[in-house]
Amino acid sequence: MKHSTNGRIVSIGAACAVVAASVIGAAPANAVALAPAASDEVPPRTPSAMLSAIRAELAASGSFSDVAAFDRLSADQRHELASYFLDPAAASAATAESTESVLGPTTVRTSGDFEWGAAQEPSEAVSDEGSIEARASRSSWGTQWFAFAGIRLTETKVSMSYEYSGTTAKKMLGYSCTVVRNVQPFTEVRTSKSSGYVTGGQATAKCKVTVKRGVLTPWGTIAWSTYSAVQRLSAKGNGAITANRWE
């Protein structure tokens, strides 16, 4: 079964390199997950500086396997990766043509070594047998991510918990928005709650993902570009995911 995705996976990746999820849990209504800002850094302006910055952030993330994968990149791959972040035309070209493949709960759009993916999964149902009126609940999550040569650079996640009866969602118990990873020099990724509700027998959680990216201009000043989109996760009472996409 092919899960619902959206072409904006690619367009958002081109604009701000985010298809951004693995902490699950309800957060306060005003919770905002924030990837570390780079406000005091100088934006990389050469391919070598960009690559060094990416490697440093991978190392800081604690993923030794990703650092090893980065070190194995060929000269052509390194050039392609650096160009994606330094040249908007190169980013647009990378996303102009892509092919989609679906493997179970994961959907991936691929263009060369670039990947924009979506994955989702319902958890096991939990029954509160000790209450006066037995209630059943379950949790579901969905992620959006952006990767190069298997190295995940950005990932955001929507998680939600809800009561259900049979295949019908009855009540939203809570949802959360998380930035799982952001390995992009001089790029800030935020995700915040937009809305969570039950309608038509389905539970829906929406998170607003905002990306602020800075580049150094020839005049030595920093030019900022900000992009945002809503990451939506919807599921039926039986846990079937009906939507994991950008809006």
PDB file of N, CA and C in Angstrom, residues 58-141:
ATOM      1  N   LEU A  58      28.556  16.808  11.744  1.00  0.00           N
ATOM      2  CA  LEU A  58      28.305  15.366  11.838  1.00  0.00           C
ATOM      3  C   LEU A  58      29.039  14.779  13.043  1.00  0.00           C
ATOM      4  N   ALA A  59      30.270  15.222  13.232  1.00  0.00           N
ATOM      5  CA  ALA A  59      31.050  14.732  14.366  1.00  0.00           C
ATOM      6  C   ALA A  59      30.413  15.173  15.680  1.00  0.00           C
ATOM      7  N   ALA A  60      29.929  16.414  15.713  1.00  0.00           N
ATOM      8  CA  ALA A  60      29.295  16.936  16.927  1.00  0.00           C
ATOM      9  C   ALA A  60      28.007  16.204  17.255  1.00  0.00           C
ATOM     10  N   SER A  61      27.349  15.653  16.214  1.00  0.00           N
ATOM     11  CA  SER A  61      26.092  14.941  16.432  1.00  0.00           C
ATOM     12  C   SER A  61      26.322  13.577  17.075  1.00  0.00           C
ATOM     13  N   GLY A  62      27.577  13.116  17.082  1.00  0.00           N
ATOM     14  CA  GLY A  62      27.903  11.842  17.710  1.00  0.00           C
ATOM     15  C   GLY A  62      27.703  10.630  16.830  1.00  0.00           C
ATOM     16  N   SER A  63      27.414  10.847  15.519  1.00  0.00           N
ATOM     17  CA  SER A  63      27.203   9.727  14.619  1.00  0.00           C
ATOM     18  C   SER A  63      28.508   9.381  13.905  1.00  0.00           C
ATOM     19  N   PHE A  64      29.252   8.441  14.465  1.00  0.00           N
ATOM     20  CA  PHE A  64      30.540   8.074  13.881  1.00  0.00           C
ATOM     21  C   PHE A  64      30.370   7.383  12.526  1.00  0.00           C
ATOM     22  N   SER A  65      29.267   6.666  12.353  1.00  0.00           N
ATOM     23  CA  SER A  65      29.045   6.004  11.070  1.00  0.00           C
ATOM     24  C   SER A  65      28.825   7.032   9.965  1.00  0.00           C
ATOM     25  N   ASP A  66      28.128   8.139  10.281  1.00  0.00           N
ATOM     26  CA  ASP A  66      27.927   9.181   9.279  1.00  0.00           C
ATOM     27  C   ASP A  66      29.236   9.902   8.959  1.00  0.00           C
ATOM     28  N   VAL A  67      30.069  10.104   9.959  1.00  0.00           N
ATOM     29  CA  VAL A  67      31.374  10.726   9.718  1.00  0.00           C
ATOM     30  C   VAL A  67      32.203   9.829   8.803  1.00  0.00           C
ATOM     31  N   ALA A  68      32.161   8.529   9.062  1.00  0.00           N
ATOM     32  CA  ALA A  68      32.910   7.594   8.223  1.00  0.00           C
ATOM     33  C   ALA A  68      32.376   7.603   6.799  1.00  0.00           C
ATOM     34  N   ALA A  69      31.037   7.660   6.660  1.00  0.00           N
ATOM     35  CA  ALA A  69      30.430   7.708   5.327  1.00  0.00           C
ATOM     36  C   ALA A  69      30.817   8.994   4.611  1.00  0.00           C
ATOM     37  N   PHE A  70      30.877  10.089   5.342  1.00  0.00           N
ATOM     38  CA  PHE A  70      31.285  11.368   4.751  1.00  0.00           C
ATOM     39  C   PHE A  70      32.725  11.286   4.247  1.00  0.00           C
ATOM     40  N   ASP A  71      33.592  10.676   5.044  1.00  0.00           N
ATOM     41  CA  ASP A  71      35.005  10.571   4.658  1.00  0.00           C
ATOM     42  C   ASP A  71      35.194   9.691   3.426  1.00  0.00           C
ATOM     43  N   ARG A  72      34.221   8.830   3.144  1.00  0.00           N
ATOM     44  CA  ARG A  72      34.319   7.959   1.969  1.00  0.00           C
ATOM     45  C   ARG A  72      33.775   8.607   0.696  1.00  0.00           C
ATOM     46  N   LEU A  73      33.191   9.794   0.799  1.00  0.00           N
ATOM     47  CA  LEU A  73      32.644  10.452  -0.387  1.00  0.00           C
ATOM     48  C   LEU A  73      33.747  10.725  -1.406  1.00  0.00           C
ATOM     49  N   SER A  74      33.407  10.541  -2.683  1.00  0.00           N
ATOM     50  CA  SER A  74      34.374  10.812  -3.745  1.00  0.00           C
ATOM     51  C   SER A  74      34.505  12.317  -3.950  1.00  0.00           C
ATOM     52  N   ALA A  75      35.494  12.717  -4.745  1.00  0.00           N
ATOM     53  CA  ALA A  75      35.695  14.141  -5.031  1.00  0.00           C
ATOM     54  C   ALA A  75      34.464  14.723  -5.719  1.00  0.00           C
ATOM     55  N   ASP A  76      33.865  13.971  -6.631  1.00  0.00           N
ATOM     56  CA  ASP A  76      32.673  14.453  -7.335  1.00  0.00           C
ATOM     57  C   ASP A  76      31.500  14.608  -6.372  1.00  0.00           C
ATOM     58  N   GLN A  77      31.345  13.659  -5.461  1.00  0.00           N
ATOM     59  CA  GLN A  77      30.254  13.747  -4.495  1.00  0.00           C
ATOM     60  C   GLN A  77      30.444  14.945  -3.562  1.00  0.00           C
ATOM     61  N   ARG A  78      31.658  15.196  -3.149  1.00  0.00           N
ATOM     62  CA  ARG A  78      31.938  16.334  -2.275  1.00  0.00           C
ATOM     63  C   ARG A  78      31.601  17.646  -2.981  1.00  0.00           C
ATOM     64  N   HIS A  79      31.964  17.717  -4.248  1.00  0.00           N
ATOM     65  CA  HIS A  79      31.667  18.921  -5.028  1.00  0.00           C
ATOM     66  C   HIS A  79      30.155  19.114  -5.157  1.00  0.00           C
ATOM     67  N   GLU A  80      29.446  18.020  -5.411  1.00  0.00           N
ATOM     68  CA  GLU A  80      27.988  18.078  -5.572  1.00  0.00           C
ATOM     69  C   GLU A  80      27.311  18.523  -4.280  1.00  0.00           C
ATOM     70  N   LEU A  81      27.763  18.005  -3.154  1.00  0.00           N
ATOM     71  CA  LEU A  81      27.172  18.355  -1.868  1.00  0.00           C
ATOM     72  C   LEU A  81      27.429  19.815  -1.524  1.00  0.00           C
ATOM     73  N   ALA A  82      28.654  20.272  -1.707  1.00  0.00           N
ATOM     74  CA  ALA A  82      28.989  21.664  -1.402  1.00  0.00           C
ATOM     75  C   ALA A  82      28.207  22.616  -2.310  1.00  0.00           C
ATOM     76  N   SER A  83      28.076  22.262  -3.579  1.00  0.00           N
ATOM     77  CA  SER A  83      27.353  23.115  -4.522  1.00  0.00           C
ATOM     78  C   SER A  83      25.892  23.246  -4.141  1.00  0.00           C
ATOM     79  N   TYR A  84      25.312  22.186  -3.596  1.00  0.00           N
ATOM     80  CA  TYR A  84      23.899  22.219  -3.202  1.00  0.00           C
ATOM     81  C   TYR A  84      23.635  23.345  -2.217  1.00  0.00           C
ATOM     82  N   PHE A  85      24.569  23.537  -1.283  1.00  0.00           N
ATOM     83  CA  PHE A  85      24.372  24.561  -0.263  1.00  0.00           C
ATOM     84  C   PHE A  85      24.881  25.931  -0.674  1.00  0.00           C
ATOM     85  N   LEU A  86      25.829  25.983  -1.587  1.00  0.00           N
ATOM     86  CA  LEU A  86      26.412  27.268  -1.961  1.00  0.00           C
ATOM     87  C   LEU A  86      25.783  27.892  -3.200  1.00  0.00           C
ATOM     88  N   ASP A  87      25.167  27.066  -4.035  1.00  0.00           N
ATOM     89  CA  ASP A  87      24.638  27.550  -5.316  1.00  0.00           C
ATOM     90  C   ASP A  87      23.162  27.190  -5.445  1.00  0.00           C
ATOM     91  N   PRO A  88      22.245  28.172  -5.340  1.00  0.00           N
ATOM     92  CA  PRO A  88      20.812  27.894  -5.467  1.00  0.00           C
ATOM     93  C   PRO A  88      20.453  27.192  -6.769  1.00  0.00           C
ATOM     94  N   ALA A  89      21.169  27.511  -7.852  1.00  0.00           N
ATOM     95  CA  ALA A  89      20.890  26.874  -9.143  1.00  0.00           C
ATOM     96  C   ALA A  89      21.203  25.383  -9.079  1.00  0.00           C
ATOM     97  N   ALA A  90      22.258  25.033  -8.357  1.00  0.00           N
ATOM     98  CA  ALA A  90      22.623  23.620  -8.219  1.00  0.00           C
ATOM     99  C   ALA A  90      21.577  22.878  -7.395  1.00  0.00           C
ATOM    100  N   ALA A  91      21.043  23.540  -6.366  1.00  0.00           N
ATOM    101  CA  ALA A  91      19.998  22.923  -5.545  1.00  0.00           C
ATOM    102  C   ALA A  91      18.737  22.689  -6.367  1.00  0.00           C
ATOM    103  N   SER A  92      18.383  23.664  -7.197  1.00  0.00           N
ATOM    104  CA  SER A  92      17.203  23.520  -8.045  1.00  0.00           C
ATOM    105  C   SER A  92      17.386  22.398  -9.053  1.00  0.00           C
ATOM    106  N   ALA A  93      18.574  22.310  -9.615  1.00  0.00           N
ATOM    107  CA  ALA A  93      18.854  21.256 -10.597  1.00  0.00           C
ATOM    108  C   ALA A  93      18.789  19.877  -9.937  1.00  0.00           C
ATOM    109  N   ALA A  94      19.243  19.787  -8.700  1.00  0.00           N
ATOM    110  CA  ALA A  94      19.247  18.493  -8.008  1.00  0.00           C
ATOM    111  C   ALA A  94      17.839  17.981  -7.780  1.00  0.00           C
ATOM    112  N   THR A  95      16.899  18.901  -7.612  1.00  0.00           N
ATOM    113  CA  THR A  95      15.528  18.491  -7.310  1.00  0.00           C
ATOM    114  C   THR A  95      14.607  18.543  -8.525  1.00  0.00           C
ATOM    115  N   ALA A  96      15.133  18.961  -9.651  1.00  0.00           N
ATOM    116  CA  ALA A  96      14.287  19.088 -10.845  1.00  0.00           C
ATOM    117  C   ALA A  96      13.772  17.744 -11.320  1.00  0.00           C
ATOM    118  N   GLU A  97      14.600  16.735 -11.245  1.00  0.00           N
ATOM    119  CA  GLU A  97      14.200  15.403 -11.691  1.00  0.00           C
ATOM    120  C   GLU A  97      14.454  14.405 -10.569  1.00  0.00           C
ATOM    121  N   SER A  98      13.407  13.715 -10.176  1.00  0.00           N
ATOM    122  CA  SER A  98      13.564  12.718  -9.120  1.00  0.00           C
ATOM    123  C   SER A  98      12.622  11.555  -9.384  1.00  0.00           C
ATOM    124  N   THR A  99      12.988  10.426  -8.850  1.00  0.00           N
ATOM    125  CA  THR A  99      12.146   9.244  -8.980  1.00  0.00           C
ATOM    126  C   THR A  99      11.691   8.809  -7.590  1.00  0.00           C
ATOM    127  N   GLU A 100      10.483   8.269  -7.518  1.00  0.00           N
ATOM    128  CA  GLU A 100       9.911   7.878  -6.232  1.00  0.00           C
ATOM    129  C   GLU A 100       9.840   6.369  -6.102  1.00  0.00           C
ATOM    130  N   SER A 101      10.181   5.885  -4.925  1.00  0.00           N
ATOM    131  CA  SER A 101      10.064   4.460  -4.630  1.00  0.00           C
ATOM    132  C   SER A 101       9.406   4.294  -3.268  1.00  0.00           C
ATOM    133  N   VAL A 102       8.638   3.222  -3.123  1.00  0.00           N
ATOM    134  CA  VAL A 102       7.928   2.961  -1.869  1.00  0.00           C
ATOM    135  C   VAL A 102       8.310   1.572  -1.377  1.00  0.00           C
ATOM    136  N   LEU A 103       8.745   1.496  -0.121  1.00  0.00           N
ATOM    137  CA  LEU A 103       9.090   0.227   0.492  1.00  0.00           C
ATOM    138  C   LEU A 103       8.419   0.180   1.859  1.00  0.00           C
ATOM    139  N   GLY A 104       7.282  -0.482   1.922  1.00  0.00           N
ATOM    140  CA  GLY A 104       6.538  -0.543   3.177  1.00  0.00           C
ATOM    141  C   GLY A 104       6.111   0.840   3.619  1.00  0.00           C
ATOM    142  N   PRO A 105       6.460   1.221   4.847  1.00  0.00           N
ATOM    143  CA  PRO A 105       6.043   2.520   5.366  1.00  0.00           C
ATOM    144  C   PRO A 105       6.955   3.677   4.965  1.00  0.00           C
ATOM    145  N   THR A 106       7.922   3.414   4.091  1.00  0.00           N
ATOM    146  CA  THR A 106       8.882   4.456   3.710  1.00  0.00           C
ATOM    147  C   THR A 106       8.747   4.816   2.240  1.00  0.00           C
ATOM    148  N   THR A 107       8.681   6.119   1.974  1.00  0.00           N
ATOM    149  CA  THR A 107       8.641   6.631   0.611  1.00  0.00           C
ATOM    150  C   THR A 107       9.848   7.529   0.396  1.00  0.00           C
ATOM    151  N   VAL A 108      10.584   7.316  -0.686  1.00  0.00           N
ATOM    152  CA  VAL A 108      11.798   8.091  -0.934  1.00  0.00           C
ATOM    153  C   VAL A 108      11.800   8.627  -2.363  1.00  0.00           C
ATOM    154  N   ARG A 109      12.093   9.916  -2.485  1.00  0.00           N
ATOM    155  CA  ARG A 109      12.335  10.516  -3.798  1.00  0.00           C
ATOM    156  C   ARG A 109      13.843  10.683  -3.939  1.00  0.00           C
ATOM    157  N   THR A 110      14.380  10.217  -5.069  1.00  0.00           N
ATOM    158  CA  THR A 110      15.825  10.194  -5.264  1.00  0.00           C
ATOM    159  C   THR A 110      16.223  10.964  -6.512  1.00  0.00           C
ATOM    160  N   SER A 111      17.291  11.742  -6.372  1.00  0.00           N
ATOM    161  CA  SER A 111      17.890  12.446  -7.501  1.00  0.00           C
ATOM    162  C   SER A 111      19.402  12.329  -7.330  1.00  0.00           C
ATOM    163  N   GLY A 112      20.000  11.377  -8.032  1.00  0.00           N
ATOM    164  CA  GLY A 112      21.415  11.121  -7.828  1.00  0.00           C
ATOM    165  C   GLY A 112      21.647  10.621  -6.417  1.00  0.00           C
ATOM    166  N   ASP A 113      22.540  11.291  -5.685  1.00  0.00           N
ATOM    167  CA  ASP A 113      22.827  10.910  -4.299  1.00  0.00           C
ATOM    168  C   ASP A 113      21.922  11.620  -3.296  1.00  0.00           C
ATOM    169  N   PHE A 114      21.053  12.500  -3.785  1.00  0.00           N
ATOM    170  CA  PHE A 114      20.150  13.216  -2.888  1.00  0.00           C
ATOM    171  C   PHE A 114      18.880  12.403  -2.657  1.00  0.00           C
ATOM    172  N   GLU A 115      18.391  12.425  -1.434  1.00  0.00           N
ATOM    173  CA  GLU A 115      17.165  11.706  -1.080  1.00  0.00           C
ATOM    174  C   GLU A 115      16.279  12.580  -0.199  1.00  0.00           C
ATOM    175  N   TRP A 116      14.977  12.545  -0.492  1.00  0.00           N
ATOM    176  CA  TRP A 116      13.974  13.196   0.342  1.00  0.00           C
ATOM    177  C   TRP A 116      12.992  12.107   0.744  1.00  0.00           C
ATOM    178  N   GLY A 117      12.906  11.827   2.024  1.00  0.00           N
ATOM    179  CA  GLY A 117      12.131  10.667   2.439  1.00  0.00           C
ATOM    180  C   GLY A 117      11.055  10.970   3.454  1.00  0.00           C
ATOM    181  N   ALA A 118      10.116  10.040   3.551  1.00  0.00           N
ATOM    182  CA  ALA A 118       9.041  10.099   4.537  1.00  0.00           C
ATOM    183  C   ALA A 118       8.829   8.692   5.069  1.00  0.00           C
ATOM    184  N   ALA A 119       8.687   8.569   6.385  1.00  0.00           N
ATOM    185  CA  ALA A 119       8.432   7.270   7.002  1.00  0.00           C
ATOM    186  C   ALA A 119       7.449   7.463   8.143  1.00  0.00           C
ATOM    187  N   GLN A 120       6.654   6.460   8.426  1.00  0.00           N
ATOM    188  CA  GLN A 120       5.671   6.554   9.497  1.00  0.00           C
ATOM    189  C   GLN A 120       5.390   5.173  10.061  1.00  0.00           C
ATOM    190  N   GLU A 121       4.852   5.170  11.294  1.00  0.00           N
ATOM    191  CA  GLU A 121       4.546   3.890  11.922  1.00  0.00           C
ATOM    192  C   GLU A 121       3.620   4.100  13.117  1.00  0.00           C
ATOM    193  N   PRO A 122       2.560   3.281  13.240  1.00  0.00           N
ATOM    194  CA  PRO A 122       1.719   3.314  14.435  1.00  0.00           C
ATOM    195  C   PRO A 122       2.346   2.428  15.505  1.00  0.00           C
ATOM    196  N   SER A 123       2.103   2.744  16.768  1.00  0.00           N
ATOM    197  CA  SER A 123       2.617   1.896  17.834  1.00  0.00           C
ATOM    198  C   SER A 123       1.533   0.917  18.269  1.00  0.00           C
ATOM    199  N   GLU A 124       1.874   0.045  19.188  1.00  0.00           N
ATOM    200  CA  GLU A 124       0.894  -0.898  19.703  1.00  0.00           C
ATOM    201  C   GLU A 124      -0.183  -0.172  20.487  1.00  0.00           C
ATOM    202  N   ALA A 125      -1.395  -0.671  20.426  1.00  0.00           N
ATOM    203  CA  ALA A 125      -2.491  -0.065  21.169  1.00  0.00           C
ATOM    204  C   ALA A 125      -2.342  -0.369  22.653  1.00  0.00           C
ATOM    205  N   VAL A 126      -2.810   0.564  23.476  1.00  0.00           N
ATOM    206  CA  VAL A 126      -2.765   0.399  24.922  1.00  0.00           C
ATOM    207  C   VAL A 126      -4.177   0.506  25.467  1.00  0.00           C
ATOM    208  N   SER A 127      -4.596  -0.447  26.296  1.00  0.00           N
ATOM    209  CA  SER A 127      -5.945  -0.448  26.856  1.00  0.00           C
ATOM    210  C   SER A 127      -5.892  -0.169  28.345  1.00  0.00           C
ATOM    211  N   ASP A 128      -6.711   0.790  28.791  1.00  0.00           N
ATOM    212  CA  ASP A 128      -6.796   1.143  30.196  1.00  0.00           C
ATOM    213  C   ASP A 128      -7.918   0.336  30.835  1.00  0.00           C
ATOM    214  N   GLU A 129      -7.629  -0.901  31.176  1.00  0.00           N
ATOM    215  CA  GLU A 129      -8.656  -1.805  31.688  1.00  0.00           C
ATOM    216  C   GLU A 129      -9.104  -1.442  33.097  1.00  0.00           C
ATOM    217  N   GLY A 130      -8.287  -0.665  33.814  1.00  0.00           N
ATOM    218  CA  GLY A 130      -8.624  -0.362  35.192  1.00  0.00           C
ATOM    219  C   GLY A 130      -9.608   0.774  35.365  1.00  0.00           C
ATOM    220  N   SER A 131      -9.949   1.460  34.300  1.00  0.00           N
ATOM    221  CA  SER A 131     -10.857   2.581  34.416  1.00  0.00           C
ATOM    222  C   SER A 131     -12.300   2.091  34.442  1.00  0.00           C
ATOM    223  N   ILE A 132     -13.204   2.992  34.895  1.00  0.00           N
ATOM    224  CA  ILE A 132     -14.617   2.647  34.943  1.00  0.00           C
ATOM    225  C   ILE A 132     -15.117   2.280  33.558  1.00  0.00           C
ATOM    226  N   GLU A 133     -14.685   3.050  32.583  1.00  0.00           N
ATOM    227  CA  GLU A 133     -15.045   2.763  31.192  1.00  0.00           C
ATOM    228  C   GLU A 133     -13.745   2.487  30.437  1.00  0.00           C
ATOM    229  N   ALA A 134     -13.539   1.243  30.082  1.00  0.00           N
ATOM    230  CA  ALA A 134     -12.283   0.863  29.432  1.00  0.00           C
ATOM    231  C   ALA A 134     -12.048   1.706  28.188  1.00  0.00           C
ATOM    232  N   ARG A 135     -10.815   2.248  28.084  1.00  0.00           N
ATOM    233  CA  ARG A 135     -10.469   3.065  26.937  1.00  0.00           C
ATOM    234  C   ARG A 135      -9.217   2.504  26.277  1.00  0.00           C
ATOM    235  N   ALA A 136      -9.161   2.641  25.011  1.00  0.00           N
ATOM    236  CA  ALA A 136      -7.982   2.179  24.272  1.00  0.00           C
ATOM    237  C   ALA A 136      -7.346   3.379  23.587  1.00  0.00           C
ATOM    238  N   SER A 137      -6.035   3.411  23.564  1.00  0.00           N
ATOM    239  CA  SER A 137      -5.325   4.505  22.907  1.00  0.00           C
ATOM    240  C   SER A 137      -4.136   3.944  22.150  1.00  0.00           C
ATOM    241  N   ARG A 138      -3.636   4.715  21.251  1.00  0.00           N
ATOM    242  CA  ARG A 138      -2.440   4.339  20.517  1.00  0.00           C
ATOM    243  C   ARG A 138      -1.692   5.604  20.121  1.00  0.00           C
ATOM    244  N   SER A 139      -0.445   5.400  19.746  1.00  0.00           N
ATOM    245  CA  SER A 139       0.406   6.504  19.304  1.00  0.00           C
ATOM    246  C   SER A 139       0.891   6.230  17.888  1.00  0.00           C
ATOM    247  N   SER A 140       1.071   7.287  17.132  1.00  0.00           N
ATOM    248  CA  SER A 140       1.585   7.179  15.768  1.00  0.00           C
ATOM    249  C   SER A 140       2.625   8.265  15.563  1.00  0.00           C
ATOM    250  N   TRP A 141       3.542   8.038  14.653  1.00  0.00           N
ATOM    251  CA  TRP A 141       4.520   9.066  14.335  1.00  0.00           C
ATOM    252  C   TRP A 141       4.843   9.056  12.846  1.00  0.00           C
TER     253      TRP A 141
END
